[in-house]
Amino acid sequence: MTKDDFWQGVRGGFPVMVSASPFGALFGALAIDNGFSVFDAVFMSATLYAGASQMVGIELFGHKVQPWLIVLSIFAVNFRHILYSASIARHIRHFSGVQKFFTFFLLVDPQYAETEKRAERGEPVSFAWYLGFAMIIYIPWQITTLLGAIFGQMIGEPRAIGLDVLLSIYFMGLVLGFRKRDNWLPVVAASSLASIAAMHFVGSPWHVSIGAIAGIALAACLPLPKQHEEPVTLEHEV
Amino acid sequence: MDSSEHMQLIYIILAAAVATFLTRIGGYVMITQMKRIPPRMEAALNSVPAAVLSTLVAPAFVYGGFDVAAAMLVAFAVGLRVSSLWMLAVGWLVVMTIRYLTV
């Protein structure tokens, strides 16, 4: 039963692993480009296990942005997980303390979505199933990071094969993914304009802090949206 | 990168890993303790990803050169409809085409 559950999880997670793998390799290659060693890249994939925020981290590190802002940005990009962990709490009450620790450590977007779906279908959310689903994503995430990083080390000039443009486009995709949020357009406009101006007048890496603070301050000052039930939405995959 | 810089990177990664884990367990802790985040703080926190990410996109578009700007524009148009993997593929194709043609 437990073994069946585990393999059922592995089969369920397989398509997620396939679609996440290019991002793992891309992360590895770009991490090297931003001054990481192969070890650093895999270390980050193993301890954070959160694709989008890892990309943000390497880019900010490459720009020599202040460490506190790097950590805060990663925290903010991952903030949505708070909604997930609140929402799956009712399905994992029967897990032991150690099992809960691993459950939360491995709680990525597709893992959350599948856990909810499984509970909704009335199938048991067992730890064996959860772990099977997680491992078929987590382990290849490390392997693709490693392969990407090794590949990244072999490339002399990332511009020559067009790698340099990928992070900007990737981040643009993430920005677009947040477009359902309250005050999205004013925040994006304020941060974009402030960062462009700061890049010109102050220079890198200050454009990141200045631009970010402009958008966040605006969001804190704008009238609050009407109170609505907190919607648990999936904004991004890996 | 010298060794003190490298140690700093390791500490950044560790701190970020702890911060990430806190987001993953935070909702569970909150729902068992039933505390609410102040609404203005929540609005500010909600805006952080779009705010930070915009600062990584907009300057690249303005100062990155014609090839990068063109690739980003096309990827933007595509990105309103398809997944990010397609955005990357199309943007990469545009930038490589321009670079090949203007060598």
PDB file of C-alpha atoms in Angstrom, chain A residues 2-230:
ATOM      1  CA  THR A   2       2.688   2.451   1.061  1.00  0.00           C
ATOM      2  CA  LYS A   3       4.932   1.292  -1.750  1.00  0.00           C
ATOM      3  CA  ASP A   4       2.057   1.600  -4.250  1.00  0.00           C
ATOM      4  CA  ASP A   5       1.374   5.135  -3.012  1.00  0.00           C
ATOM      5  CA  PHE A   6       5.030   6.078  -3.449  1.00  0.00           C
ATOM      6  CA  TRP A   7       5.155   4.883  -7.054  1.00  0.00           C
ATOM      7  CA  GLN A   8       1.827   6.497  -7.798  1.00  0.00           C
ATOM      8  CA  GLY A   9       3.388   9.751  -6.623  1.00  0.00           C
ATOM      9  CA  VAL A  10       6.455   9.186  -8.796  1.00  0.00           C
ATOM     10  CA  ARG A  11       4.281   8.650 -11.866  1.00  0.00           C
ATOM     11  CA  GLY A  12       2.211  11.742 -11.053  1.00  0.00           C
ATOM     12  CA  GLY A  13       5.292  13.955 -10.663  1.00  0.00           C
ATOM     13  CA  PHE A  14       6.997  12.754 -13.827  1.00  0.00           C
ATOM     14  CA  PRO A  15       5.473  15.326 -16.242  1.00  0.00           C
ATOM     15  CA  VAL A  16       6.313  18.112 -13.792  1.00  0.00           C
ATOM     16  CA  MET A  17       9.914  16.921 -13.725  1.00  0.00           C
ATOM     17  CA  VAL A  18      10.066  16.968 -17.532  1.00  0.00           C
ATOM     18  CA  SER A  19       8.780  20.543 -17.761  1.00  0.00           C
ATOM     19  CA  ALA A  20      10.999  21.780 -14.891  1.00  0.00           C
ATOM     20  CA  SER A  21      14.224  20.253 -16.233  1.00  0.00           C
ATOM     21  CA  PRO A  22      15.060  22.940 -18.822  1.00  0.00           C
ATOM     22  CA  PHE A  23      14.751  25.527 -16.053  1.00  0.00           C
ATOM     23  CA  GLY A  24      17.087  23.540 -13.816  1.00  0.00           C
ATOM     24  CA  ALA A  25      19.707  23.446 -16.570  1.00  0.00           C
ATOM     25  CA  LEU A  26      19.171  27.126 -17.361  1.00  0.00           C
ATOM     26  CA  PHE A  27      19.595  27.988 -13.688  1.00  0.00           C
ATOM     27  CA  GLY A  28      22.858  26.043 -13.514  1.00  0.00           C
ATOM     28  CA  ALA A  29      24.307  27.692 -16.619  1.00  0.00           C
ATOM     29  CA  LEU A  30      23.277  31.216 -15.620  1.00  0.00           C
ATOM     30  CA  ALA A  31      24.492  30.752 -12.037  1.00  0.00           C
ATOM     31  CA  ILE A  32      27.995  30.167 -13.389  1.00  0.00           C
ATOM     32  CA  ASP A  33      27.617  33.242 -15.586  1.00  0.00           C
ATOM     33  CA  ASN A  34      26.780  35.274 -12.453  1.00  0.00           C
ATOM     34  CA  GLY A  35      29.862  34.220 -10.496  1.00  0.00           C
ATOM     35  CA  PHE A  36      28.691  31.014  -8.812  1.00  0.00           C
ATOM     36  CA  SER A  37      30.833  27.888  -8.712  1.00  0.00           C
ATOM     37  CA  VAL A  38      29.309  24.536  -9.720  1.00  0.00           C
ATOM     38  CA  PHE A  39      29.086  23.679  -6.024  1.00  0.00           C
ATOM     39  CA  ASP A  40      27.292  26.946  -5.182  1.00  0.00           C
ATOM     40  CA  ALA A  41      24.699  26.331  -7.893  1.00  0.00           C
ATOM     41  CA  VAL A  42      23.872  22.811  -6.701  1.00  0.00           C
ATOM     42  CA  PHE A  43      24.016  23.939  -3.057  1.00  0.00           C
ATOM     43  CA  MET A  44      21.407  26.589  -3.812  1.00  0.00           C
ATOM     44  CA  SER A  45      19.157  24.163  -5.711  1.00  0.00           C
ATOM     45  CA  ALA A  46      19.407  21.636  -2.880  1.00  0.00           C
ATOM     46  CA  THR A  47      18.704  24.039  -0.001  1.00  0.00           C
ATOM     47  CA  LEU A  48      16.168  26.450  -1.570  1.00  0.00           C
ATOM     48  CA  TYR A  49      14.495  24.228  -4.165  1.00  0.00           C
ATOM     49  CA  ALA A  50      12.498  27.173  -5.546  1.00  0.00           C
ATOM     50  CA  GLY A  51      13.274  27.880  -9.210  1.00  0.00           C
ATOM     51  CA  ALA A  52      12.017  31.416  -9.735  1.00  0.00           C
ATOM     52  CA  SER A  53      13.589  32.755  -6.554  1.00  0.00           C
ATOM     53  CA  GLN A  54      16.887  31.024  -7.374  1.00  0.00           C
ATOM     54  CA  MET A  55      16.976  32.915 -10.686  1.00  0.00           C
ATOM     55  CA  VAL A  56      16.304  36.174  -8.849  1.00  0.00           C
ATOM     56  CA  GLY A  57      19.077  35.335  -6.372  1.00  0.00           C
ATOM     57  CA  ILE A  58      21.791  34.721  -8.987  1.00  0.00           C
ATOM     58  CA  GLU A  59      20.860  37.830 -10.968  1.00  0.00           C
ATOM     59  CA  LEU A  60      20.986  40.089  -7.891  1.00  0.00           C
ATOM     60  CA  PHE A  61      24.236  38.478  -6.754  1.00  0.00           C
ATOM     61  CA  GLY A  62      25.684  39.037 -10.225  1.00  0.00           C
ATOM     62  CA  HIS A  63      24.760  42.724  -9.906  1.00  0.00           C
ATOM     63  CA  LYS A  64      26.538  42.838  -6.502  1.00  0.00           C
ATOM     64  CA  VAL A  65      23.314  43.892  -4.796  1.00  0.00           C
ATOM     65  CA  GLN A  66      23.461  44.131  -0.979  1.00  0.00           C
ATOM     66  CA  PRO A  67      23.027  40.696   0.700  1.00  0.00           C
ATOM     67  CA  TRP A  68      19.969  41.731   2.778  1.00  0.00           C
ATOM     68  CA  LEU A  69      18.134  42.748  -0.381  1.00  0.00           C
ATOM     69  CA  ILE A  70      18.991  39.444  -2.072  1.00  0.00           C
ATOM     70  CA  VAL A  71      17.554  37.481   0.859  1.00  0.00           C
ATOM     71  CA  LEU A  72      14.494  39.754   1.134  1.00  0.00           C
ATOM     72  CA  SER A  73      13.783  39.424  -2.584  1.00  0.00           C
ATOM     73  CA  ILE A  74      14.010  35.635  -2.441  1.00  0.00           C
ATOM     74  CA  PHE A  75      11.716  35.677   0.594  1.00  0.00           C
ATOM     75  CA  ALA A  76       9.238  37.893  -1.250  1.00  0.00           C
ATOM     76  CA  VAL A  77       9.215  35.801  -4.418  1.00  0.00           C
ATOM     77  CA  ASN A  78       8.526  32.740  -2.265  1.00  0.00           C
ATOM     78  CA  PHE A  79       5.946  34.476  -0.099  1.00  0.00           C
ATOM     79  CA  ARG A  80       3.063  32.774  -1.933  1.00  0.00           C
ATOM     80  CA  HIS A  81       4.058  29.497  -0.237  1.00  0.00           C
ATOM     81  CA  ILE A  82       2.478  30.822   2.957  1.00  0.00           C
ATOM     82  CA  LEU A  83      -0.896  30.444   1.279  1.00  0.00           C
ATOM     83  CA  TYR A  84      -0.065  26.892   0.210  1.00  0.00           C
ATOM     84  CA  SER A  85       1.068  25.730   3.626  1.00  0.00           C
ATOM     85  CA  ALA A  86      -2.009  27.254   5.251  1.00  0.00           C
ATOM     86  CA  SER A  87      -4.200  25.545   2.710  1.00  0.00           C
ATOM     87  CA  ILE A  88      -2.725  22.024   2.872  1.00  0.00           C
ATOM     88  CA  ALA A  89      -2.647  22.024   6.693  1.00  0.00           C
ATOM     89  CA  ARG A  90      -6.021  20.244   6.837  1.00  0.00           C
ATOM     90  CA  HIS A  91      -4.820  17.424   4.562  1.00  0.00           C
ATOM     91  CA  ILE A  92      -1.629  16.553   6.448  1.00  0.00           C
ATOM     92  CA  ARG A  93      -2.790  16.542  10.066  1.00  0.00           C
ATOM     93  CA  HIS A  94      -1.973  12.848  10.347  1.00  0.00           C
ATOM     94  CA  PHE A  95       1.715  13.306   9.375  1.00  0.00           C
ATOM     95  CA  SER A  96       4.375  13.039  12.106  1.00  0.00           C
ATOM     96  CA  GLY A  97       6.552  16.042  12.998  1.00  0.00           C
ATOM     97  CA  VAL A  98       9.488  14.850  10.907  1.00  0.00           C
ATOM     98  CA  GLN A  99       7.185  14.097   7.984  1.00  0.00           C
ATOM     99  CA  LYS A 100       5.721  17.605   8.232  1.00  0.00           C
ATOM    100  CA  PHE A 101       9.229  19.073   8.146  1.00  0.00           C
ATOM    101  CA  PHE A 102       9.962  17.345   4.819  1.00  0.00           C
ATOM    102  CA  THR A 103       6.465  18.074   3.541  1.00  0.00           C
ATOM    103  CA  PHE A 104       6.970  21.811   3.948  1.00  0.00           C
ATOM    104  CA  PHE A 105      10.565  21.778   2.724  1.00  0.00           C
ATOM    105  CA  LEU A 106       9.404  20.141  -0.540  1.00  0.00           C
ATOM    106  CA  LEU A 107       6.273  22.293  -0.994  1.00  0.00           C
ATOM    107  CA  VAL A 108       6.697  23.682  -4.535  1.00  0.00           C
ATOM    108  CA  ASP A 109       3.822  24.998  -6.677  1.00  0.00           C
ATOM    109  CA  PRO A 110       2.931  21.786  -8.574  1.00  0.00           C
ATOM    110  CA  GLN A 111       3.298  19.751  -5.378  1.00  0.00           C
ATOM    111  CA  TYR A 112       0.747  21.996  -3.711  1.00  0.00           C
ATOM    112  CA  ALA A 113      -1.635  21.867  -6.662  1.00  0.00           C
ATOM    113  CA  GLU A 114      -1.512  18.053  -6.881  1.00  0.00           C
ATOM    114  CA  THR A 115      -1.968  17.631  -3.125  1.00  0.00           C
ATOM    115  CA  GLU A 116      -5.112  19.760  -3.252  1.00  0.00           C
ATOM    116  CA  LYS A 117      -6.419  17.908  -6.297  1.00  0.00           C
ATOM    117  CA  ARG A 118      -5.789  14.538  -4.690  1.00  0.00           C
ATOM    118  CA  ALA A 119      -7.574  15.552  -1.496  1.00  0.00           C
ATOM    119  CA  GLU A 120     -10.485  16.901  -3.524  1.00  0.00           C
ATOM    120  CA  ARG A 121     -10.852  13.610  -5.386  1.00  0.00           C
ATOM    121  CA  GLY A 122     -11.121  11.922  -1.987  1.00  0.00           C
ATOM    122  CA  GLU A 123      -7.904   9.930  -2.424  1.00  0.00           C
ATOM    123  CA  PRO A 124      -5.680   9.575   0.633  1.00  0.00           C
ATOM    124  CA  VAL A 125      -2.868  12.125   0.926  1.00  0.00           C
ATOM    125  CA  SER A 126      -0.274   9.788   2.413  1.00  0.00           C
ATOM    126  CA  PHE A 127       3.309  10.746   3.148  1.00  0.00           C
ATOM    127  CA  ALA A 128       4.507   7.967   0.813  1.00  0.00           C
ATOM    128  CA  TRP A 129       2.564   9.470  -2.105  1.00  0.00           C
ATOM    129  CA  TYR A 130       3.752  12.999  -1.238  1.00  0.00           C
ATOM    130  CA  LEU A 131       7.382  11.876  -1.037  1.00  0.00           C
ATOM    131  CA  GLY A 132       7.206   9.945  -4.309  1.00  0.00           C
ATOM    132  CA  PHE A 133       5.785  12.976  -6.097  1.00  0.00           C
ATOM    133  CA  ALA A 134       8.430  15.241  -4.539  1.00  0.00           C
ATOM    134  CA  MET A 135      11.477  13.025  -5.172  1.00  0.00           C
ATOM    135  CA  ILE A 136      10.885  12.651  -8.910  1.00  0.00           C
ATOM    136  CA  ILE A 137      11.074  16.459  -9.081  1.00  0.00           C
ATOM    137  CA  TYR A 138      13.666  17.229  -6.382  1.00  0.00           C
ATOM    138  CA  ILE A 139      16.399  14.791  -7.418  1.00  0.00           C
ATOM    139  CA  PRO A 140      16.319  15.661 -11.172  1.00  0.00           C
ATOM    140  CA  TRP A 141      16.307  19.357 -10.162  1.00  0.00           C
ATOM    141  CA  GLN A 142      19.756  18.802  -8.604  1.00  0.00           C
ATOM    142  CA  ILE A 143      20.992  16.765 -11.571  1.00  0.00           C
ATOM    143  CA  THR A 144      19.843  19.285 -14.196  1.00  0.00           C
ATOM    144  CA  THR A 145      21.367  22.118 -12.142  1.00  0.00           C
ATOM    145  CA  LEU A 146      24.675  20.232 -12.072  1.00  0.00           C
ATOM    146  CA  LEU A 147      24.585  19.510 -15.814  1.00  0.00           C
ATOM    147  CA  GLY A 148      23.654  23.115 -16.604  1.00  0.00           C
ATOM    148  CA  ALA A 149      26.453  24.416 -14.392  1.00  0.00           C
ATOM    149  CA  ILE A 150      29.047  22.139 -15.999  1.00  0.00           C
ATOM    150  CA  PHE A 151      27.794  23.253 -19.411  1.00  0.00           C
ATOM    151  CA  GLY A 152      27.938  26.890 -18.234  1.00  0.00           C
ATOM    152  CA  GLN A 153      31.598  26.463 -17.298  1.00  0.00           C
ATOM    153  CA  MET A 154      32.429  25.316 -20.815  1.00  0.00           C
ATOM    154  CA  ILE A 155      30.898  28.397 -22.447  1.00  0.00           C
ATOM    155  CA  GLY A 156      33.445  31.172 -22.696  1.00  0.00           C
ATOM    156  CA  GLU A 157      31.185  34.017 -23.769  1.00  0.00           C
ATOM    157  CA  PRO A 158      27.480  33.629 -22.868  1.00  0.00           C
ATOM    158  CA  ARG A 159      26.569  36.413 -25.313  1.00  0.00           C
ATOM    159  CA  ALA A 160      27.760  34.337 -28.233  1.00  0.00           C
ATOM    160  CA  ILE A 161      25.031  31.753 -27.720  1.00  0.00           C
ATOM    161  CA  GLY A 162      22.380  34.264 -26.632  1.00  0.00           C
ATOM    162  CA  LEU A 163      22.294  33.231 -22.957  1.00  0.00           C
ATOM    163  CA  ASP A 164      22.479  36.830 -21.729  1.00  0.00           C
ATOM    164  CA  VAL A 165      18.965  37.715 -22.868  1.00  0.00           C
ATOM    165  CA  LEU A 166      17.249  34.756 -21.211  1.00  0.00           C
ATOM    166  CA  LEU A 167      17.152  36.033 -17.628  1.00  0.00           C
ATOM    167  CA  SER A 168      15.517  39.321 -18.616  1.00  0.00           C
ATOM    168  CA  ILE A 169      12.849  37.454 -20.562  1.00  0.00           C
ATOM    169  CA  TYR A 170      12.388  34.939 -17.764  1.00  0.00           C
ATOM    170  CA  PHE A 171      11.835  37.748 -15.255  1.00  0.00           C
ATOM    171  CA  MET A 172       9.460  39.494 -17.628  1.00  0.00           C
ATOM    172  CA  GLY A 173       7.436  36.270 -17.722  1.00  0.00           C
ATOM    173  CA  LEU A 174       7.356  36.264 -13.923  1.00  0.00           C
ATOM    174  CA  VAL A 175       6.223  39.900 -13.816  1.00  0.00           C
ATOM    175  CA  LEU A 176       3.421  39.055 -16.258  1.00  0.00           C
ATOM    176  CA  GLY A 177       2.481  36.092 -14.074  1.00  0.00           C
ATOM    177  CA  PHE A 178       1.687  38.466 -11.200  1.00  0.00           C
ATOM    178  CA  ARG A 179      -0.634  40.643 -13.310  1.00  0.00           C
ATOM    179  CA  LYS A 180      -3.817  39.592 -11.486  1.00  0.00           C
ATOM    180  CA  ARG A 181      -2.554  41.112  -8.240  1.00  0.00           C
ATOM    181  CA  ASP A 182      -3.949  44.334  -6.780  1.00  0.00           C
ATOM    182  CA  ASN A 183      -2.180  47.474  -7.990  1.00  0.00           C
ATOM    183  CA  TRP A 184      -0.003  45.472 -10.359  1.00  0.00           C
ATOM    184  CA  LEU A 185       0.258  48.083 -13.112  1.00  0.00           C
ATOM    185  CA  PRO A 186       1.071  51.094 -10.880  1.00  0.00           C
ATOM    186  CA  VAL A 187       3.674  49.038  -8.985  1.00  0.00           C
ATOM    187  CA  VAL A 188       5.337  47.793 -12.176  1.00  0.00           C
ATOM    188  CA  ALA A 189       5.279  51.282 -13.712  1.00  0.00           C
ATOM    189  CA  ALA A 190       6.724  52.943 -10.595  1.00  0.00           C
ATOM    190  CA  SER A 191       9.481  50.358 -10.125  1.00  0.00           C
ATOM    191  CA  SER A 192      10.374  50.299 -13.826  1.00  0.00           C
ATOM    192  CA  LEU A 193      10.662  54.070 -14.176  1.00  0.00           C
ATOM    193  CA  ALA A 194      12.503  54.477 -10.867  1.00  0.00           C
ATOM    194  CA  SER A 195      14.996  51.732 -11.755  1.00  0.00           C
ATOM    195  CA  ILE A 196      15.645  53.165 -15.223  1.00  0.00           C
ATOM    196  CA  ALA A 197      16.257  56.605 -13.705  1.00  0.00           C
ATOM    197  CA  ALA A 198      18.391  55.186 -10.883  1.00  0.00           C
ATOM    198  CA  MET A 199      20.481  53.169 -13.337  1.00  0.00           C
ATOM    199  CA  HIS A 200      21.193  56.402 -15.231  1.00  0.00           C
ATOM    200  CA  PHE A 201      21.794  58.743 -12.294  1.00  0.00           C
ATOM    201  CA  VAL A 202      23.139  56.470  -9.539  1.00  0.00           C
ATOM    202  CA  GLY A 203      24.210  53.262 -11.284  1.00  0.00           C
ATOM    203  CA  SER A 204      24.102  49.536 -10.610  1.00  0.00           C
ATOM    204  CA  PRO A 205      23.337  47.873  -8.170  1.00  0.00           C
ATOM    205  CA  TRP A 206      21.358  50.736  -6.598  1.00  0.00           C
ATOM    206  CA  HIS A 207      18.755  50.692  -9.339  1.00  0.00           C
ATOM    207  CA  VAL A 208      17.374  47.493  -7.809  1.00  0.00           C
ATOM    208  CA  SER A 209      16.852  48.837  -4.268  1.00  0.00           C
ATOM    209  CA  ILE A 210      15.643  52.250  -5.427  1.00  0.00           C
ATOM    210  CA  GLY A 211      13.262  50.826  -8.023  1.00  0.00           C
ATOM    211  CA  ALA A 212      11.902  48.173  -5.658  1.00  0.00           C
ATOM    212  CA  ILE A 213      11.325  50.661  -2.828  1.00  0.00           C
ATOM    213  CA  ALA A 214       9.447  52.992  -5.204  1.00  0.00           C
ATOM    214  CA  GLY A 215       6.956  50.262  -6.146  1.00  0.00           C
ATOM    215  CA  ILE A 216       6.572  48.849  -2.631  1.00  0.00           C
ATOM    216  CA  ALA A 217       6.057  52.301  -1.077  1.00  0.00           C
ATOM    217  CA  LEU A 218       3.426  53.071  -3.695  1.00  0.00           C
ATOM    218  CA  ALA A 219       1.619  49.783  -2.966  1.00  0.00           C
ATOM    219  CA  ALA A 220       1.617  50.515   0.779  1.00  0.00           C
ATOM    220  CA  CYS A 221       0.156  54.016   0.210  1.00  0.00           C
ATOM    221  CA  LEU A 222      -2.467  53.237  -2.435  1.00  0.00           C
ATOM    222  CA  PRO A 223      -6.011  52.763  -1.143  1.00  0.00           C
ATOM    223  CA  LEU A 224      -6.516  49.202   0.086  1.00  0.00           C
ATOM    224  CA  PRO A 225      -8.611  46.991  -2.195  1.00  0.00           C
ATOM    225  CA  LYS A 226     -12.003  45.910  -0.898  1.00  0.00           C
ATOM    226  CA  GLN A 227     -11.671  43.080   1.581  1.00  0.00           C
ATOM    227  CA  HIS A 228     -12.026  39.808  -0.231  1.00  0.00           C
ATOM    228  CA  GLU A 229     -11.490  36.201   0.756  1.00  0.00           C
ATOM    229  CA  GLU A 230      -7.838  35.385   0.269  1.00  0.00           C
TER     230      GLU A 230
END
